């Protein structure tokens, strides 16, 4: 494990603190040493002297070296402490087991990680245009102090590496302050490099290891568990604190380590060792045998490139499923985690450039996304998908006829209740010649009302509402009076029933992934349909890779922008939302004033629940937590209050719910992500494993990389290796207990069809419970009795997450931001959260200063491969792609009734689309295509179909126009 902390003590005190490690050993082995290329430049080598360390921490340089900080060393920040700690079993064997080989292995592993950390040494430089840029220097001035015991005097082999706040800039030939953000960002990566290096060396020393690909941790196999418990006073303190906070990740454990650190005790080496031997009792013999056995097995480990190749593919697959561009250090970290003890930094660094095909690893030059990237990389596959998106958008311009003629457009808008801004947007859509269009607008701009007007304006068209979330699709569908469904569901069916009359309205378009957008546009192009994207780029992005909506807008996706919001009902809220939209964080907090309340972390959830219970308007308040743990805690406290007050039944019924682990496809292939008691659900059948669709299994155990499953219903147990078996269409869930009472408010968390008409995100009230079944009245007017054992996809709904809030409206919004648990605190989160409210917003956080500064530093947003590579994605000016003959016919067809005009115009569009396809094919293959011969037949057939349709607007039989229609189509055929 690696922890990083700022050195706050004075340089003299800090230097003495590090040198106190000398009393821990009486061996001839040096416990301190200078490290880093920067130390060599200053002539600092060998053991660290307190006086030299005090000088570099003070910013005092030897003669002949130039300091770039103001007033030489006065007020100079001292530096940072990087502490590398060995696993418990390694520490026990190195100290009580007296295996000095492990001490040396530890120190060499620390050097390896620290040396790599130098590649993330940067300085801030103000460029000629006054902007701040970050420049890589590649050198650190650091010391290494190895200690053997924890503050509680348990075995804990660890090395403190004080890193001075200085690095040498070769271009400016001087020393400048170190930019520490990059070190903090790469903390987990450097820690993983250290662990993999130590695990590999431990194996070479003859030890067997046990590793976990999920946590990235390992330890020596064979050290008695009872002894580890005896020597784990400190670990127990950390674990108790982490459990209390609900922390589980490596980052959380590192945080708990710092928060629970006691003062250092002073004792000599021999007395500590005597105490440890006394506490070990009968286990000393076991340690001696383990050491002897390891010494007999000591031998070099043969490296196999297939391990590195597999590790890199898993690491890159995991990262690229969420982001198009990522840090090189994170690619190293994720790759190393999958094969601890088999591969080291050297193997991964050698394999990454060797990747080819869709995994080709290429560096990026430009910043992209909301967070600073120091050494960005992307994959060829990500570039390909974004390029497809760009090409589809380019091919979709000026290729279709307007949805309505001028007269129809004027009539439809004249009788509508739209505002002038909305009418302008509607007119743009009705008269556009683009297959792909956008209506972007601020939150609450009335886009749904506008869509309803479009539906009414062209009744012969088939509008269909799509959205990344089911609730957003249904909300749009209900408000616009059209059918709707999820984007994923639509794509899974291949766009079935889509044709040339279809207009796909994609709401909350910013939440769609690149792959989803590309596949949808491919369907529309193939079936001559149209797509209208609606949303706002400043709202939440997809969980998966990409930001296609934002990219298309930058490239030239055309459409109106709605500036006015109708959601906020008072001036204060309008100003607040406008400031959040523009990223004016300081203005947002000034406008909120005392409505940003700081509450201690341990009491945050409870106090918010108490305030909600005591509020006179609580039924109009939506609580939105930035993290899932906070949501669950708030729901629990609110239920306790409501039961005490008799508002919900005091009788609890015991149920279980499935909570998704939200793993990437790469993570699903690793057995370490499966825990006993988890539930595996196969959303599609697999004949190879004899698994049926929607079948649910319980994880009985995970052994030697094999996952043992038991079917929930009758059937044979299943044993499978996720690494070699297909995991497509499979999800992994935690199996959690939940209490439910009559009167409880719940939120449904999965789409439920079969006559229920309930979607993910719908909320409702429990009106009856009978055995495993609950009768629920949902807020959208549906009452349904559901078997909760059969469908365990729900949770209490008093508080929700901010991500679930997008697209929703509430009178009052309470935002709960725990800065220690919330993974995404940024300007997008702030904007979405405050823009949900009509009348008022209140923010509760454990640390106002940290919450605000985090938002100021992080605009939020996904990365893009093309942006990172510096590709100019702006489309060239579009040309009118109609041929002269069809321009003349278009004017004729504009006079027809709306339903006949629609079909006639579609015929022209299809004809020209095929012509363009044929020309492109002919350019590549100069042969005459038979496809052209069928065009006349297709058009004539379509003409015959149109003559059989009835005129709705003029009220007369369409057959009266048959001769002229037929002549027109015959002209095309000729």
Short mmCIF file of N, CA and C in Angstrom, two decimals, residues 865-874:
data_model
loop_
_atom_site.label_atom_id
_atom_site.label_comp_id
_atom_site.label_asym_id
_atom_site.label_seq_id
_atom_site.Cartn_x
_atom_site.Cartn_y
_atom_site.Cartn_z
N UNK A 865 -11.41 10.44 -28.05
CA UNK A 865 -10.17 10.07 -28.73
C UNK A 865 -9.77 11.14 -29.74
N UNK A 866 -10.72 11.57 -30.56
CA UNK A 866 -10.40 12.55 -31.60
C UNK A 866 -9.97 13.88 -30.99
N UNK A 867 -10.62 14.29 -29.90
CA UNK A 867 -10.18 15.50 -29.20
C UNK A 867 -8.76 15.33 -28.68
N UNK A 868 -8.51 14.19 -28.04
CA UNK A 868 -7.19 13.95 -27.47
C UNK A 868 -6.09 13.91 -28.51
N UNK A 869 -6.41 13.41 -29.70
CA UNK A 869 -5.43 13.33 -30.78
C UNK A 869 -5.28 14.65 -31.52
N UNK A 870 -6.13 15.63 -31.16
CA UNK A 870 -6.02 16.94 -31.79
C UNK A 870 -6.62 16.99 -33.18
N UNK A 871 -7.55 16.09 -33.49
CA UNK A 871 -8.17 16.05 -34.81
C UNK A 871 -9.23 17.15 -34.91
N UNK A 872 -9.20 17.90 -36.01
CA UNK A 872 -10.22 18.92 -36.26
C UNK A 872 -11.47 18.22 -36.77
N UNK A 873 -12.50 18.15 -35.91
CA UNK A 873 -13.69 17.39 -36.27
C UNK A 873 -14.77 18.24 -36.92
N UNK A 874 -14.51 19.52 -37.12
CA UNK A 874 -15.52 20.40 -37.71
C UNK A 874 -15.78 19.97 -39.15
#
